[in-house]
Amino acid sequence: MARQLDEQIAGRFPVGRRLRVLDVGMGQGTQALRLARAGHQVTGVEQDPQMISVAREALAAEPEGIRARMRLVQSDGRDTGVHFLPGSFDVVLCHGVLMYVEEPDPLLAGLARMLAQGGLLSLLVRNGNALAMRPGLSGDWAGALTAFDTTAYLNRLGLDVRADRLETLTATLAGIGAPLQAWYGVRVFTDTAADGTDVPDDLSDLLAVEERAGRSDPYRGVAALLHLCGVRG
């Protein structure tokens, strides 16, 4: 996903430009820190106190220049209008968040308002058109049959969450003024790997296969996650 994001940033902004980045639901700050290290000004928003603590600890270990480029805000991301002015950011990330939001449209509209003209909105969502893949590949036929007709699912944390369909989000992005420009699949072949699985020796080959599949039809359409990139018109 990082490679996909870098590809979109490189294709839309001049080389060397320092971007204003908002990462809503940043988790432990993996992407936020990566972009701050690349020279961008990053604001990370996270609701979970434990995740914020992990991100702060990681940031504290960085050189002073990187620490100065990154700001952390504890919030669920739905009150961005309180914290930031419209058009304040060149790139807005919202990765792994929408599955926990019952009504995502207001959140998405708020994120689009935070974008400057030509700004990039990057979403990572659970693929509602491929929910039967994981149970089906695991031999859970009853679960696969149920998954065909729903966007609700039980995640690996045991939480009842929701998925998004590509066609629905495409219409939503057009409606909020940040129409879809590109989309990728994420975790096409590796979604059934057990949590805690050791990193394989052939990791570079694994990543190459996943990257190729994530941009190719029909493979990207059955990925566990979708990475959608909209641009503020």
CSV table of C-alpha atoms in Angstrom, one decimal:
chain,number,residue,atom,x,y,z
A,1,MET,CA,0.0,0.0,0.0
A,2,ALA,CA,2.9,2.3,0.7
A,3,ARG,CA,4.2,1.8,-2.8
A,4,GLN,CA,0.7,2.5,-4.2
A,5,LEU,CA,0.5,5.7,-2.2
A,6,ASP,CA,3.9,6.9,-3.2
A,7,GLU,CA,3.0,6.2,-6.9
A,8,GLN,CA,-0.1,8.5,-6.6
A,9,ILE,CA,1.8,11.3,-4.8
A,10,ALA,CA,4.7,11.2,-7.3
A,11,GLY,CA,2.1,11.4,-10.2
A,12,ARG,CA,0.3,14.4,-8.7
A,13,PHE,CA,2.8,16.7,-7.0
A,14,PRO,CA,6.2,18.1,-8.1
A,15,VAL,CA,9.3,16.2,-7.1
A,16,GLY,CA,10.6,17.6,-3.8
A,17,ARG,CA,7.5,19.5,-2.8
A,18,ARG,CA,6.8,19.3,1.0
A,19,LEU,CA,3.2,18.3,1.4
A,20,ARG,CA,0.8,18.9,4.2
A,21,VAL,CA,-0.5,15.5,5.2
A,22,LEU,CA,-3.5,14.5,7.4
A,23,ASP,CA,-3.6,10.9,8.6
A,24,VAL,CA,-7.0,10.1,10.2
A,25,GLY,CA,-7.0,6.9,12.1
A,26,MET,CA,-3.2,6.7,11.9
A,27,GLY,CA,-3.0,3.7,14.3
A,28,GLN,CA,0.6,3.3,15.6
A,29,GLY,CA,1.7,5.9,13.0
A,30,THR,CA,3.4,3.7,10.4
A,31,GLN,CA,2.4,5.7,7.3
A,32,ALA,CA,2.5,9.1,9.2
A,33,LEU,CA,6.1,8.5,10.3
A,34,ARG,CA,7.1,7.2,6.9
A,35,LEU,CA,5.8,10.4,5.2
A,36,ALA,CA,7.4,12.7,7.9
A,37,ARG,CA,10.7,11.0,7.3
A,38,ALA,CA,10.3,11.8,3.6
A,39,GLY,CA,10.1,15.5,4.5
A,40,HIS,CA,6.4,16.1,4.6
A,41,GLN,CA,4.5,18.0,7.3
A,42,VAL,CA,2.2,15.4,8.9
A,43,THR,CA,-0.7,15.6,11.3
A,44,GLY,CA,-1.8,12.2,12.8
A,45,VAL,CA,-5.2,11.8,14.2
A,46,GLU,CA,-6.0,8.7,16.4
A,47,GLN,CA,-8.8,7.9,18.9
A,48,ASP,CA,-7.2,4.9,20.7
A,49,PRO,CA,-5.0,6.1,23.7
A,50,GLN,CA,-2.8,3.0,23.4
A,51,MET,CA,-2.1,3.6,19.7
A,52,ILE,CA,-1.4,7.3,20.4
A,53,SER,CA,1.0,6.2,23.1
A,54,VAL,CA,2.8,3.8,20.7
A,55,ALA,CA,3.0,6.5,18.0
A,56,ARG,CA,4.4,9.1,20.5
A,57,GLU,CA,7.0,6.6,21.6
A,58,ALA,CA,8.1,5.9,18.1
A,59,LEU,CA,8.2,9.6,17.3
A,60,ALA,CA,10.3,10.4,20.3
A,61,ALA,CA,13.0,8.1,18.9
A,62,GLU,CA,13.2,10.1,15.7
A,63,PRO,CA,15.7,12.9,15.0
A,64,GLU,CA,14.5,16.4,16.0
A,65,GLY,CA,13.8,17.5,12.4
A,66,ILE,CA,11.3,14.7,11.9
A,67,ARG,CA,9.7,15.3,15.3
A,68,ALA,CA,9.2,18.9,14.3
A,69,ARG,CA,7.3,17.9,11.2
A,70,MET,CA,4.8,15.7,12.9
A,71,ARG,CA,1.8,16.6,15.1
A,72,LEU,CA,-0.4,14.1,17.0
A,73,VAL,CA,-4.1,14.8,17.8
A,74,GLN,CA,-6.3,12.5,19.8
A,75,SER,CA,-9.7,12.4,18.1
A,76,ASP,CA,-12.0,9.9,16.2
A,77,GLY,CA,-11.6,12.0,13.1
A,78,ARG,CA,-15.3,13.0,12.7
A,79,ASP,CA,-14.6,16.5,14.1
A,80,THR,CA,-11.9,17.5,11.6
A,81,GLY,CA,-13.8,20.8,11.0
A,82,VAL,CA,-13.1,21.8,14.6
A,83,HIS,CA,-9.4,21.2,14.4
A,84,PHE,CA,-8.5,22.2,10.9
A,85,LEU,CA,-9.6,24.8,8.3
A,86,PRO,CA,-11.0,23.6,4.9
A,87,GLY,CA,-8.4,23.1,2.3
A,88,SER,CA,-5.6,22.8,4.9
A,89,PHE,CA,-4.0,19.6,3.4
A,90,ASP,CA,-2.6,18.3,0.2
A,91,VAL,CA,-3.0,14.6,1.1
A,92,VAL,CA,-5.6,13.1,3.5
A,93,LEU,CA,-5.2,9.4,4.5
A,94,CYS,CA,-8.0,7.4,6.0
A,95,HIS,CA,-6.8,3.8,6.2
A,96,GLY,CA,-8.6,1.0,8.0
A,97,VAL,CA,-11.2,3.3,9.5
A,98,LEU,CA,-14.4,3.2,7.5
A,99,MET,CA,-15.1,-0.4,8.6
A,100,TYR,CA,-15.7,0.9,12.1
A,101,VAL,CA,-18.0,3.8,11.0
A,102,GLU,CA,-21.7,2.9,10.6
A,103,GLU,CA,-22.4,5.9,8.3
A,104,PRO,CA,-19.2,6.8,6.5
A,105,ASP,CA,-20.6,9.5,4.2
A,106,PRO,CA,-20.4,12.4,6.7
A,107,LEU,CA,-16.8,11.5,7.6
A,108,LEU,CA,-15.8,11.3,4.0
A,109,ALA,CA,-17.4,14.6,3.2
A,110,GLY,CA,-15.5,16.2,6.1
A,111,LEU,CA,-12.2,14.7,4.9
A,112,ALA,CA,-12.8,16.0,1.3
A,113,ARG,CA,-13.3,19.5,2.7
A,114,MET,CA,-9.9,19.3,4.3
A,115,LEU,CA,-8.3,18.9,0.9
A,116,ALA,CA,-6.8,21.7,-1.1
A,117,GLN,CA,-7.6,21.9,-4.8
A,118,GLY,CA,-5.9,18.9,-6.6
A,119,GLY,CA,-5.4,17.2,-3.2
A,120,LEU,CA,-5.3,13.5,-2.8
A,121,LEU,CA,-7.7,11.4,-0.7
A,122,SER,CA,-6.4,7.9,0.1
A,123,LEU,CA,-8.8,5.4,1.5
A,124,LEU,CA,-8.1,1.8,2.6
A,125,VAL,CA,-11.4,-0.2,3.1
A,126,ARG,CA,-12.5,-3.8,3.4
A,127,ASN,CA,-13.7,-5.0,0.0
A,128,GLY,CA,-17.5,-5.6,0.2
A,129,ASN,CA,-17.5,-7.4,-3.1
A,130,ALA,CA,-15.1,-10.1,-1.8
A,131,LEU,CA,-16.2,-11.0,1.7
A,132,ALA,CA,-16.8,-14.6,0.7
A,133,MET,CA,-13.2,-15.1,-0.2
A,134,ARG,CA,-11.7,-15.6,3.3
A,135,PRO,CA,-14.3,-18.0,4.6
A,136,GLY,CA,-14.4,-19.8,1.2
A,137,LEU,CA,-10.6,-20.3,1.0
A,138,SER,CA,-10.7,-21.5,4.7
A,139,GLY,CA,-13.4,-24.1,3.9
A,140,ASP,CA,-16.1,-22.3,5.8
A,141,TRP,CA,-18.8,-22.9,3.2
A,142,ALA,CA,-21.7,-21.7,5.4
A,143,GLY,CA,-19.8,-18.5,6.2
A,144,ALA,CA,-19.0,-18.0,2.5
A,145,LEU,CA,-22.7,-18.4,1.5
A,146,THR,CA,-23.7,-15.8,4.1
A,147,ALA,CA,-21.0,-13.3,3.0
A,148,PHE,CA,-22.2,-13.2,-0.6
A,149,ASP,CA,-25.2,-11.1,0.4
A,150,THR,CA,-23.9,-8.7,3.1
A,151,THR,CA,-21.4,-6.1,3.8
A,152,ALA,CA,-21.3,-6.9,7.5
A,153,TYR,CA,-18.6,-9.3,8.9
A,154,LEU,CA,-16.8,-10.3,12.1
A,155,ASN,CA,-13.2,-9.2,12.0
A,156,ARG,CA,-10.1,-10.9,13.5
A,157,LEU,CA,-10.5,-8.9,16.7
A,158,GLY,CA,-14.0,-10.3,17.2
A,159,LEU,CA,-15.8,-7.0,16.3
A,160,ASP,CA,-18.8,-6.6,14.2
A,161,VAL,CA,-17.8,-4.3,11.4
A,162,ARG,CA,-18.7,-3.4,7.8
A,163,ALA,CA,-17.2,-3.4,4.3
A,164,ASP,CA,-17.6,-1.1,1.4
A,165,ARG,CA,-18.3,-1.8,-2.2
A,166,LEU,CA,-16.2,-0.2,-5.0
A,167,GLU,CA,-19.2,1.1,-6.9
A,168,THR,CA,-20.8,2.7,-3.8
A,169,LEU,CA,-17.6,4.5,-2.8
A,170,THR,CA,-17.0,5.6,-6.4
A,171,ALA,CA,-20.4,7.3,-6.3
A,172,THR,CA,-19.7,8.8,-2.9
A,173,LEU,CA,-16.3,10.2,-3.9
A,174,ALA,CA,-17.9,11.8,-7.0
A,175,GLY,CA,-20.6,13.3,-4.8
A,176,ILE,CA,-18.2,15.0,-2.4
A,177,GLY,CA,-16.0,16.5,-5.0
A,178,ALA,CA,-13.1,14.1,-4.9
A,179,PRO,CA,-13.8,11.6,-7.7
A,180,LEU,CA,-12.0,8.3,-7.9
A,181,GLN,CA,-8.8,8.5,-10.0
A,182,ALA,CA,-7.2,5.1,-9.2
A,183,TRP,CA,-7.8,2.0,-7.2
A,184,TYR,CA,-5.8,-1.0,-6.1
A,185,GLY,CA,-6.3,-4.3,-4.3
A,186,VAL,CA,-4.4,-5.0,-1.1
A,187,ARG,CA,-3.8,-8.6,0.3
A,188,VAL,CA,-4.9,-10.5,-2.8
A,189,PHE,CA,-3.0,-13.8,-2.0
A,190,THR,CA,-2.0,-13.3,1.7
A,191,ASP,CA,-5.3,-12.6,3.4
A,192,THR,CA,-5.6,-16.0,4.9
A,193,ALA,CA,-2.2,-16.0,6.5
A,194,ALA,CA,-2.5,-16.5,10.3
A,195,ASP,CA,-1.8,-13.6,12.6
A,196,GLY,CA,1.8,-13.8,13.9
A,197,THR,CA,3.1,-15.7,10.8
A,198,ASP,CA,6.8,-15.4,10.4
A,199,VAL,CA,8.0,-13.2,7.6
A,200,PRO,CA,9.0,-15.5,4.8
A,201,ASP,CA,12.5,-15.7,3.3
A,202,ASP,CA,11.1,-14.8,-0.1
A,203,LEU,CA,9.4,-11.6,1.1
A,204,SER,CA,10.6,-9.6,-1.9
A,205,ASP,CA,8.9,-12.0,-4.3
A,206,LEU,CA,5.8,-12.0,-2.2
A,207,LEU,CA,5.6,-8.2,-2.3
A,208,ALA,CA,6.2,-8.2,-6.0
A,209,VAL,CA,3.4,-10.7,-6.6
A,210,GLU,CA,1.0,-8.7,-4.3
A,211,GLU,CA,1.9,-5.4,-6.0
A,212,ARG,CA,1.3,-6.9,-9.5
A,213,ALA,CA,-2.0,-8.5,-8.5
A,214,GLY,CA,-3.1,-5.3,-6.7
A,215,ARG,CA,-3.1,-3.3,-9.9
A,216,SER,CA,-4.2,-6.1,-12.3
A,217,ASP,CA,-7.7,-7.4,-13.2
A,218,PRO,CA,-9.3,-9.7,-12.2
A,219,TYR,CA,-7.1,-10.1,-9.2
A,220,ARG,CA,-7.5,-6.8,-7.6
A,221,GLY,CA,-11.3,-7.2,-7.6
A,222,VAL,CA,-11.1,-10.1,-5.1
A,223,ALA,CA,-8.5,-8.5,-2.7
A,224,ALA,CA,-9.4,-8.4,0.9
A,225,LEU,CA,-8.9,-4.6,1.0
A,226,LEU,CA,-9.3,-1.9,-1.6
A,227,HIS,CA,-7.0,1.2,-1.8
A,228,LEU,CA,-9.0,4.0,-3.4
A,229,CYS,CA,-7.5,7.3,-4.4
A,230,GLY,CA,-9.7,10.4,-5.1
A,231,VAL,CA,-8.6,13.8,-6.2
A,232,ARG,CA,-10.2,17.1,-5.1
A,233,GLY,CA,-11.6,18.7,-8.2
